PDB file of C-alpha atoms in Angstrom:
ATOM      1  CA  UNK A1164      -6.693 -17.612 -10.886  1.00  0.00           C
ATOM      2  CA  UNK A1165      -7.250 -16.454  -7.307  1.00  0.00           C
ATOM      3  CA  UNK A1166      -8.962 -19.727  -6.405  1.00  0.00           C
ATOM      4  CA  UNK A1167      -6.063 -21.767  -7.806  1.00  0.00           C
ATOM      5  CA  UNK A1168      -3.493 -19.707  -5.901  1.00  0.00           C
ATOM      6  CA  UNK A1169      -5.543 -20.066  -2.711  1.00  0.00           C
ATOM      7  CA  UNK A1170      -5.568 -23.841  -3.169  1.00  0.00           C
ATOM      8  CA  UNK A1171      -1.853 -24.092  -3.969  1.00  0.00           C
ATOM      9  CA  UNK A1172      -0.994 -21.954  -0.931  1.00  0.00           C
ATOM     10  CA  UNK A1173      -3.230 -23.899   1.425  1.00  0.00           C
ATOM     11  CA  UNK A1174      -5.699 -21.036   1.919  1.00  0.00           C
ATOM     12  CA  UNK A1175      -3.162 -18.245   2.414  1.00  0.00           C
ATOM     13  CA  UNK A1176      -4.083 -15.883  -0.439  1.00  0.00           C
ATOM     14  CA  UNK A1177      -5.006 -12.268   0.247  1.00  0.00           C
ATOM     15  CA  UNK A1178      -6.248 -10.650  -2.972  1.00  0.00           C
ATOM     16  CA  UNK A1179      -5.382  -6.973  -3.442  1.00  0.00           C
ATOM     17  CA  UNK A1180      -7.237  -4.884  -6.020  1.00  0.00           C
ATOM     18  CA  UNK A1181      -6.516  -1.348  -7.179  1.00  0.00           C
ATOM     19  CA  UNK A1182      -8.202   1.067  -9.571  1.00  0.00           C
ATOM     20  CA  UNK A1183      -5.077   1.780 -11.629  1.00  0.00           C
ATOM     21  CA  UNK A1184      -3.750   5.125 -12.818  1.00  0.00           C
ATOM     22  CA  UNK A1185      -1.774   4.762 -16.067  1.00  0.00           C
ATOM     23  CA  UNK A1186      -3.711   6.064 -19.069  1.00  0.00           C
ATOM     24  CA  UNK A1187      -2.042   3.741 -21.636  1.00  0.00           C
ATOM     25  CA  UNK A1188      -3.262   0.721 -19.672  1.00  0.00           C
ATOM     26  CA  UNK A1189      -6.873   1.959 -19.772  1.00  0.00           C
ATOM     27  CA  UNK A1190      -6.566   2.679 -23.488  1.00  0.00           C
ATOM     28  CA  UNK A1191      -5.266  -0.844 -24.092  1.00  0.00           C
ATOM     29  CA  UNK A1192      -8.572  -2.266 -22.859  1.00  0.00           C
ATOM     30  CA  UNK A1193     -10.867   0.530 -24.054  1.00  0.00           C
ATOM     31  CA  UNK A1194     -11.679   1.447 -20.449  1.00  0.00           C
ATOM     32  CA  UNK A1195     -12.649   4.856 -19.133  1.00  0.00           C
ATOM     33  CA  UNK A1196     -10.244   6.015 -16.384  1.00  0.00           C
ATOM     34  CA  UNK A1197     -12.878   8.449 -15.116  1.00  0.00           C
ATOM     35  CA  UNK A1198     -15.033   5.459 -14.122  1.00  0.00           C
ATOM     36  CA  UNK A1199     -12.281   3.326 -12.619  1.00  0.00           C
ATOM     37  CA  UNK A1200     -13.491   3.470  -9.024  1.00  0.00           C
ATOM     38  CA  UNK A1201     -17.021   2.371  -9.851  1.00  0.00           C
ATOM     39  CA  UNK A1202     -15.606  -0.363 -12.074  1.00  0.00           C
ATOM     40  CA  UNK A1203     -13.379  -1.606  -9.258  1.00  0.00           C
ATOM     41  CA  UNK A1204     -16.338  -1.732  -6.875  1.00  0.00           C
ATOM     42  CA  UNK A1205     -18.327  -3.745  -9.417  1.00  0.00           C
ATOM     43  CA  UNK A1206     -15.482  -6.211  -9.849  1.00  0.00           C
ATOM     44  CA  UNK A1207     -15.464  -6.881  -6.111  1.00  0.00           C
ATOM     45  CA  UNK A1208     -19.194  -7.564  -6.101  1.00  0.00           C
ATOM     46  CA  UNK A1209     -18.823  -9.832  -9.142  1.00  0.00           C
ATOM     47  CA  UNK A1210     -16.014 -11.817  -7.538  1.00  0.00           C
ATOM     48  CA  UNK A1211     -18.023 -12.335  -4.370  1.00  0.00           C
ATOM     49  CA  UNK A1212     -21.041 -13.445  -6.410  1.00  0.00           C
ATOM     50  CA  UNK A1213     -19.031 -15.837  -8.589  1.00  0.00           C
ATOM     51  CA  UNK A1214     -17.502 -17.545  -5.564  1.00  0.00           C
ATOM     52  CA  UNK A1215     -20.752 -17.608  -3.583  1.00  0.00           C
ATOM     53  CA  UNK A1216     -22.659 -19.212  -6.461  1.00  0.00           C
ATOM     54  CA  UNK A1217     -19.922 -21.731  -7.229  1.00  0.00           C
ATOM     55  CA  UNK A1218     -19.590 -20.500 -10.802  1.00  0.00           C
ATOM     56  CA  UNK A1219     -15.908 -21.430 -10.872  1.00  0.00           C
ATOM     57  CA  UNK A1220     -14.337 -24.696  -9.853  1.00  0.00           C
ATOM     58  CA  UNK A1221     -12.383 -25.528  -7.916  1.00  0.00           C
ATOM     59  CA  UNK A1222     -13.472 -23.104  -5.232  1.00  0.00           C
ATOM     60  CA  UNK A1223     -11.026 -21.238  -2.991  1.00  0.00           C
ATOM     61  CA  UNK A1224      -9.981 -22.995   0.193  1.00  0.00           C
ATOM     62  CA  UNK A1225     -11.016 -20.019   2.309  1.00  0.00           C
ATOM     63  CA  UNK A1226     -14.713 -19.611   2.946  1.00  0.00           C
ATOM     64  CA  UNK A1227     -14.390 -15.867   2.428  1.00  0.00           C
ATOM     65  CA  UNK A1228     -11.182 -15.083   0.602  1.00  0.00           C
ATOM     66  CA  UNK A1229      -9.782 -11.757   1.910  1.00  0.00           C
ATOM     67  CA  UNK A1230     -10.042  -8.888  -0.562  1.00  0.00           C
ATOM     68  CA  UNK A1231      -8.021  -5.739   0.050  1.00  0.00           C
ATOM     69  CA  UNK A1232      -8.963  -2.533  -1.766  1.00  0.00           C
ATOM     70  CA  UNK A1233      -6.121  -0.147  -2.555  1.00  0.00           C
ATOM     71  CA  UNK A1234      -8.069   3.053  -1.940  1.00  0.00           C
ATOM     72  CA  UNK A1235      -5.861   5.713  -0.359  1.00  0.00           C
ATOM     73  CA  UNK A1236      -8.197   8.652   0.311  1.00  0.00           C
ATOM     74  CA  UNK A1237     -11.267   9.148   2.530  1.00  0.00           C
ATOM     75  CA  UNK A1238     -13.787   8.614  -0.279  1.00  0.00           C
ATOM     76  CA  UNK A1239     -12.115   5.379  -1.282  1.00  0.00           C
ATOM     77  CA  UNK A1240     -11.941   4.273   2.349  1.00  0.00           C
ATOM     78  CA  UNK A1241     -15.703   4.749   2.620  1.00  0.00           C
ATOM     79  CA  UNK A1242     -16.190   2.710  -0.563  1.00  0.00           C
ATOM     80  CA  UNK A1243     -14.191  -0.163   0.905  1.00  0.00           C
ATOM     81  CA  UNK A1244     -16.334   0.037   4.027  1.00  0.00           C
ATOM     82  CA  UNK A1245     -19.578   0.002   2.056  1.00  0.00           C
ATOM     83  CA  UNK A1246     -18.408  -3.172   0.342  1.00  0.00           C
ATOM     84  CA  UNK A1247     -17.429  -4.753   3.652  1.00  0.00           C
ATOM     85  CA  UNK A1248     -13.885  -5.377   2.455  1.00  0.00           C
ATOM     86  CA  UNK A1249     -10.432  -4.757   3.911  1.00  0.00           C
ATOM     87  CA  UNK A1250      -8.667  -1.453   3.257  1.00  0.00           C
ATOM     88  CA  UNK A1251      -5.182  -1.644   1.765  1.00  0.00           C
ATOM     89  CA  UNK A1252      -3.823   1.462   3.459  1.00  0.00           C
ATOM     90  CA  UNK A1253      -2.069   2.056   6.753  1.00  0.00           C
ATOM     91  CA  UNK A1254      -2.836   5.802   6.807  1.00  0.00           C
ATOM     92  CA  UNK A1255      -4.569   6.385  10.143  1.00  0.00           C
ATOM     93  CA  UNK A1256      -6.757   9.410   9.255  1.00  0.00           C
ATOM     94  CA  UNK A1257      -8.842   7.446   6.743  1.00  0.00           C
ATOM     95  CA  UNK A1258      -9.890   4.860   9.333  1.00  0.00           C
ATOM     96  CA  UNK A1259     -12.871   7.002  10.358  1.00  0.00           C
ATOM     97  CA  UNK A1260     -14.539   7.176   6.913  1.00  0.00           C
ATOM     98  CA  UNK A1261     -13.742   3.481   6.468  1.00  0.00           C
ATOM     99  CA  UNK A1262     -15.555   2.576   9.681  1.00  0.00           C
ATOM    100  CA  UNK A1263     -18.438   4.891   8.777  1.00  0.00           C
ATOM    101  CA  UNK A1264     -18.794   3.126   5.432  1.00  0.00           C
ATOM    102  CA  UNK A1265     -18.922  -0.232   7.174  1.00  0.00           C
ATOM    103  CA  UNK A1266     -21.624   0.959   9.556  1.00  0.00           C
ATOM    104  CA  UNK A1267     -23.588   2.657   6.776  1.00  0.00           C
ATOM    105  CA  UNK A1268     -23.801  -0.608   4.833  1.00  0.00           C
ATOM    106  CA  UNK A1269     -24.737  -2.669   7.881  1.00  0.00           C
ATOM    107  CA  UNK A1270     -21.318  -4.184   8.508  1.00  0.00           C
ATOM    108  CA  UNK A1271     -19.952  -4.278  12.042  1.00  0.00           C
ATOM    109  CA  UNK A1272     -17.422  -1.420  12.444  1.00  0.00           C
ATOM    110  CA  UNK A1273     -15.285  -3.654  14.647  1.00  0.00           C
ATOM    111  CA  UNK A1274     -14.569  -5.831  11.595  1.00  0.00           C
ATOM    112  CA  UNK A1275     -12.501  -2.977  10.124  1.00  0.00           C
ATOM    113  CA  UNK A1276      -9.126  -4.231   8.987  1.00  0.00           C
ATOM    114  CA  UNK A1277      -6.345  -2.153   7.452  1.00  0.00           C
ATOM    115  CA  UNK A1278      -2.817  -2.850   6.245  1.00  0.00           C
ATOM    116  CA  UNK A1279      -0.538  -1.072   3.842  1.00  0.00           C
ATOM    117  CA  UNK A1280       2.778   0.049   2.518  1.00  0.00           C
ATOM    118  CA  UNK A1281       5.125   2.426   4.266  1.00  0.00           C
ATOM    119  CA  UNK A1282       7.345   4.533   2.055  1.00  0.00           C
ATOM    120  CA  UNK A1283      10.700   4.607   3.746  1.00  0.00           C
ATOM    121  CA  UNK A1284      14.152   3.240   4.408  1.00  0.00           C
ATOM    122  CA  UNK A1285      15.845   2.122   7.602  1.00  0.00           C
ATOM    123  CA  UNK A1286      19.552   2.736   8.188  1.00  0.00           C
ATOM    124  CA  UNK A1287      21.996   2.238  11.039  1.00  0.00           C
ATOM    125  CA  UNK A1288      23.753   5.429   9.888  1.00  0.00           C
ATOM    126  CA  UNK A1289      21.223   7.676   8.120  1.00  0.00           C
ATOM    127  CA  UNK A1290      23.528  10.594   7.298  1.00  0.00           C
ATOM    128  CA  UNK A1291      26.212   8.310   5.900  1.00  0.00           C
ATOM    129  CA  UNK A1292      23.745   6.476   3.674  1.00  0.00           C
ATOM    130  CA  UNK A1293      21.524   9.353   2.542  1.00  0.00           C
ATOM    131  CA  UNK A1294      23.597  10.508  -0.475  1.00  0.00           C
ATOM    132  CA  UNK A1295      23.198   7.020  -1.931  1.00  0.00           C
ATOM    133  CA  UNK A1296      19.622   6.295  -0.802  1.00  0.00           C
ATOM    134  CA  UNK A1297      18.439   9.759  -1.858  1.00  0.00           C
ATOM    135  CA  UNK A1298      19.672   9.162  -5.399  1.00  0.00           C
ATOM    136  CA  UNK A1299      17.769   5.894  -5.753  1.00  0.00           C
ATOM    137  CA  UNK A1300      14.683   7.475  -4.190  1.00  0.00           C
ATOM    138  CA  UNK A1301      14.745  10.313  -6.719  1.00  0.00           C
ATOM    139  CA  UNK A1302      15.074   7.829  -9.572  1.00  0.00           C
ATOM    140  CA  UNK A1303      12.087   5.794  -8.373  1.00  0.00           C
ATOM    141  CA  UNK A1304       9.834   8.781  -7.711  1.00  0.00           C
ATOM    142  CA  UNK A1305      10.689  10.413 -11.032  1.00  0.00           C
ATOM    143  CA  UNK A1306       9.773   7.146 -12.769  1.00  0.00           C
ATOM    144  CA  UNK A1307       6.363   7.046 -11.083  1.00  0.00           C
ATOM    145  CA  UNK A1308       5.709  10.687 -11.882  1.00  0.00           C
ATOM    146  CA  UNK A1309       6.476  10.098 -15.566  1.00  0.00           C
ATOM    147  CA  UNK A1310       4.108   7.128 -15.590  1.00  0.00           C
ATOM    148  CA  UNK A1311       1.346   9.269 -14.077  1.00  0.00           C
ATOM    149  CA  UNK A1312       1.337  11.772 -16.951  1.00  0.00           C
ATOM    150  CA  UNK A1313       2.056   9.361 -19.796  1.00  0.00           C
ATOM    151  CA  UNK A1314      -0.767   9.570 -22.323  1.00  0.00           C
ATOM    152  CA  UNK A1315      -2.397  12.594 -20.678  1.00  0.00           C
ATOM    153  CA  UNK A1316      -0.700  15.314 -22.714  1.00  0.00           C
ATOM    154  CA  UNK A1317       0.588  16.894 -19.507  1.00  0.00           C
ATOM    155  CA  UNK A1318       4.274  17.855 -19.389  1.00  0.00           C
ATOM    156  CA  UNK A1319       6.766  15.613 -17.627  1.00  0.00           C
ATOM    157  CA  UNK A1320       7.092  16.770 -14.012  1.00  0.00           C
ATOM    158  CA  UNK A1321      10.335  18.354 -12.923  1.00  0.00           C
ATOM    159  CA  UNK A1322      12.765  16.042 -11.104  1.00  0.00           C
ATOM    160  CA  UNK A1323      12.024  15.631  -7.418  1.00  0.00           C
ATOM    161  CA  UNK A1324      14.270  16.889  -4.668  1.00  0.00           C
ATOM    162  CA  UNK A1325      14.778  13.885  -2.363  1.00  0.00           C
ATOM    163  CA  UNK A1326      15.729  16.141   0.544  1.00  0.00           C
ATOM    164  CA  UNK A1327      12.366  17.879   0.341  1.00  0.00           C
ATOM    165  CA  UNK A1328      10.534  14.559   0.103  1.00  0.00           C
ATOM    166  CA  UNK A1329      12.385  13.319   3.175  1.00  0.00           C
ATOM    167  CA  UNK A1330      11.430  16.466   5.113  1.00  0.00           C
ATOM    168  CA  UNK A1331       7.696  16.306   4.344  1.00  0.00           C
ATOM    169  CA  UNK A1332       5.072  15.123   6.774  1.00  0.00           C
ATOM    170  CA  UNK A1333       3.747  11.686   5.876  1.00  0.00           C
ATOM    171  CA  UNK A1334       0.510  11.690   3.891  1.00  0.00           C
ATOM    172  CA  UNK A1335      -1.844   9.355   2.054  1.00  0.00           C
ATOM    173  CA  UNK A1336       0.088   9.764  -1.212  1.00  0.00           C
ATOM    174  CA  UNK A1337       2.885   7.194  -1.541  1.00  0.00           C
ATOM    175  CA  UNK A1338       5.027   9.499  -3.664  1.00  0.00           C
ATOM    176  CA  UNK A1339       4.885  12.583  -1.451  1.00  0.00           C
ATOM    177  CA  UNK A1340       6.743  11.466   1.669  1.00  0.00           C
ATOM    178  CA  UNK A1341       9.548   9.154   2.800  1.00  0.00           C
ATOM    179  CA  UNK A1342      10.208   7.851   6.297  1.00  0.00           C
ATOM    180  CA  UNK A1343      13.972   7.754   6.700  1.00  0.00           C
ATOM    181  CA  UNK A1344      16.196   7.221   9.701  1.00  0.00           C
ATOM    182  CA  UNK A1345      17.320   4.778  12.344  1.00  0.00           C
ATOM    183  CA  UNK A1346      15.084   1.845  13.299  1.00  0.00           C
ATOM    184  CA  UNK A1347      13.849   3.825  16.292  1.00  0.00           C
ATOM    185  CA  UNK A1348      13.066   6.902  14.189  1.00  0.00           C
ATOM    186  CA  UNK A1349      11.264   4.956  11.497  1.00  0.00           C
ATOM    187  CA  UNK A1350       9.289   2.977  14.088  1.00  0.00           C
ATOM    188  CA  UNK A1351       8.175   6.240  15.672  1.00  0.00           C
ATOM    189  CA  UNK A1352       7.174   7.599  12.277  1.00  0.00           C
ATOM    190  CA  UNK A1353       5.153   4.494  11.473  1.00  0.00           C
ATOM    191  CA  UNK A1354       3.303   4.701  14.793  1.00  0.00           C
ATOM    192  CA  UNK A1355       2.397   8.324  14.096  1.00  0.00           C
ATOM    193  CA  UNK A1356       1.339   7.455  10.538  1.00  0.00           C
ATOM    194  CA  UNK A1357      -0.942   4.637  11.714  1.00  0.00           C
ATOM    195  CA  UNK A1358      -2.324   6.287  14.848  1.00  0.00           C
ATOM    196  CA  UNK A1359      -5.163   4.275  16.365  1.00  0.00           C
ATOM    197  CA  UNK A1360      -6.332   2.803  13.053  1.00  0.00           C
ATOM    198  CA  UNK A1361      -7.058  -0.958  12.940  1.00  0.00           C
ATOM    199  CA  UNK A1362      -3.755  -1.735  11.199  1.00  0.00           C
ATOM    200  CA  UNK A1363      -2.136  -5.081  11.922  1.00  0.00           C
ATOM    201  CA  UNK A1364       0.490  -5.207   9.174  1.00  0.00           C
ATOM    202  CA  UNK A1365       2.683  -2.747   7.327  1.00  0.00           C
ATOM    203  CA  UNK A1366       5.246  -3.484   4.651  1.00  0.00           C
ATOM    204  CA  UNK A1367       8.234  -1.603   3.278  1.00  0.00           C
ATOM    205  CA  UNK A1368      10.201  -1.631   0.063  1.00  0.00           C
ATOM    206  CA  UNK A1369      13.049  -4.121   0.211  1.00  0.00           C
ATOM    207  CA  UNK A1370      14.776  -2.028  -2.443  1.00  0.00           C
ATOM    208  CA  UNK A1371      14.440   1.137  -4.469  1.00  0.00           C
ATOM    209  CA  UNK A1372      14.724   1.102  -8.252  1.00  0.00           C
ATOM    210  CA  UNK A1373      18.152   0.059  -9.532  1.00  0.00           C
ATOM    211  CA  UNK A1374      19.761  -0.783  -6.187  1.00  0.00           C
ATOM    212  CA  UNK A1375      22.567  -3.356  -6.010  1.00  0.00           C
ATOM    213  CA  UNK A1376      21.843  -6.643  -4.244  1.00  0.00           C
ATOM    214  CA  UNK A1377      24.195  -6.034  -1.312  1.00  0.00           C
ATOM    215  CA  UNK A1378      22.435  -2.804  -0.361  1.00  0.00           C
ATOM    216  CA  UNK A1379      19.041  -4.504  -0.585  1.00  0.00           C
ATOM    217  CA  UNK A1380      20.217  -7.423   1.574  1.00  0.00           C
ATOM    218  CA  UNK A1381      21.510  -5.037   4.227  1.00  0.00           C
ATOM    219  CA  UNK A1382      18.181  -3.224   4.317  1.00  0.00           C
ATOM    220  CA  UNK A1383      16.157  -6.442   4.575  1.00  0.00           C
ATOM    221  CA  UNK A1384      18.349  -7.523   7.481  1.00  0.00           C
ATOM    222  CA  UNK A1385      17.926  -4.295   9.445  1.00  0.00           C
ATOM    223  CA  UNK A1386      14.157  -4.218   8.852  1.00  0.00           C
ATOM    224  CA  UNK A1387      13.762  -7.797  10.056  1.00  0.00           C
ATOM    225  CA  UNK A1388      16.194  -7.758  12.976  1.00  0.00           C
ATOM    226  CA  UNK A1389      15.850  -4.203  14.316  1.00  0.00           C
ATOM    227  CA  UNK A1390      12.696  -2.497  13.024  1.00  0.00           C
ATOM    228  CA  UNK A1391      10.238  -5.372  13.287  1.00  0.00           C
ATOM    229  CA  UNK A1392      10.954  -6.065  16.989  1.00  0.00           C
ATOM    230  CA  UNK A1393      10.309  -2.393  17.795  1.00  0.00           C
ATOM    231  CA  UNK A1394       6.912  -2.575  16.098  1.00  0.00           C
ATOM    232  CA  UNK A1395       6.021  -5.755  17.962  1.00  0.00           C
ATOM    233  CA  UNK A1396       6.679  -4.350  21.416  1.00  0.00           C
ATOM    234  CA  UNK A1397       3.967  -5.397  23.831  1.00  0.00           C
ATOM    235  CA  UNK A1398       3.882  -1.877  25.230  1.00  0.00           C
ATOM    236  CA  UNK A1399       2.213  -0.767  21.997  1.00  0.00           C
ATOM    237  CA  UNK A1400      -0.483  -3.399  21.308  1.00  0.00           C
ATOM    238  CA  UNK A1401      -2.077  -1.396  18.476  1.00  0.00           C
ATOM    239  CA  UNK A1402       1.189  -1.052  16.593  1.00  0.00           C
ATOM    240  CA  UNK A1403       1.412  -3.082  13.398  1.00  0.00           C
ATOM    241  CA  UNK A1404       4.057  -5.634  12.602  1.00  0.00           C
ATOM    242  CA  UNK A1405       6.495  -5.060   9.754  1.00  0.00           C
ATOM    243  CA  UNK A1406       6.728  -7.436   6.826  1.00  0.00           C
TER     244      UNK A1406
END
């Protein structure tokens, strides 16, 4: 499937892989969630071997199709480095274990490449919009938190307080923080989040769960016309672009 998409797109596919987290999905395939990280690593090696040996035809257009591993913590970052793959996270503090993993496995540390999602929302009037945005944020986070415990026997988590989420310092967990503010404030937050990590691209939600189309369109416009230029400023060459 990846090879076909790479061909159709003219060699523009980046393949992202994650370990998963929902227990019902593991049960559906008789898989052990406790072994999901090792299984993900094996899948990467198998994909590389299949393509290298020409065991599927047609082959991808790209000589080495980019694989991005969605590991968010330091141990996962090291695993991505050991495999010599890209790291699908923009969280600056895990760049060091990622580079160490690359070096440990004989890969050049300067080949480190990171990109990832930023949890946040950009507004031209944050205080005006927050009562609405905060409600959609709470709905989305509560949905994720229910999914996390489904099938585990654990109780459903209490509803989140969006004000507390907004006030937290950004972290590796995508459900524990939320960058919110003007384009300038969000750009500053993204720079602090990324630090000096080798991040060249970040992406944001266009919408939060259940939002009407007009609100989504307004957000897409402000991200593209006001946030993205701030992240592309030549005065900050290490700053990622927004997608």
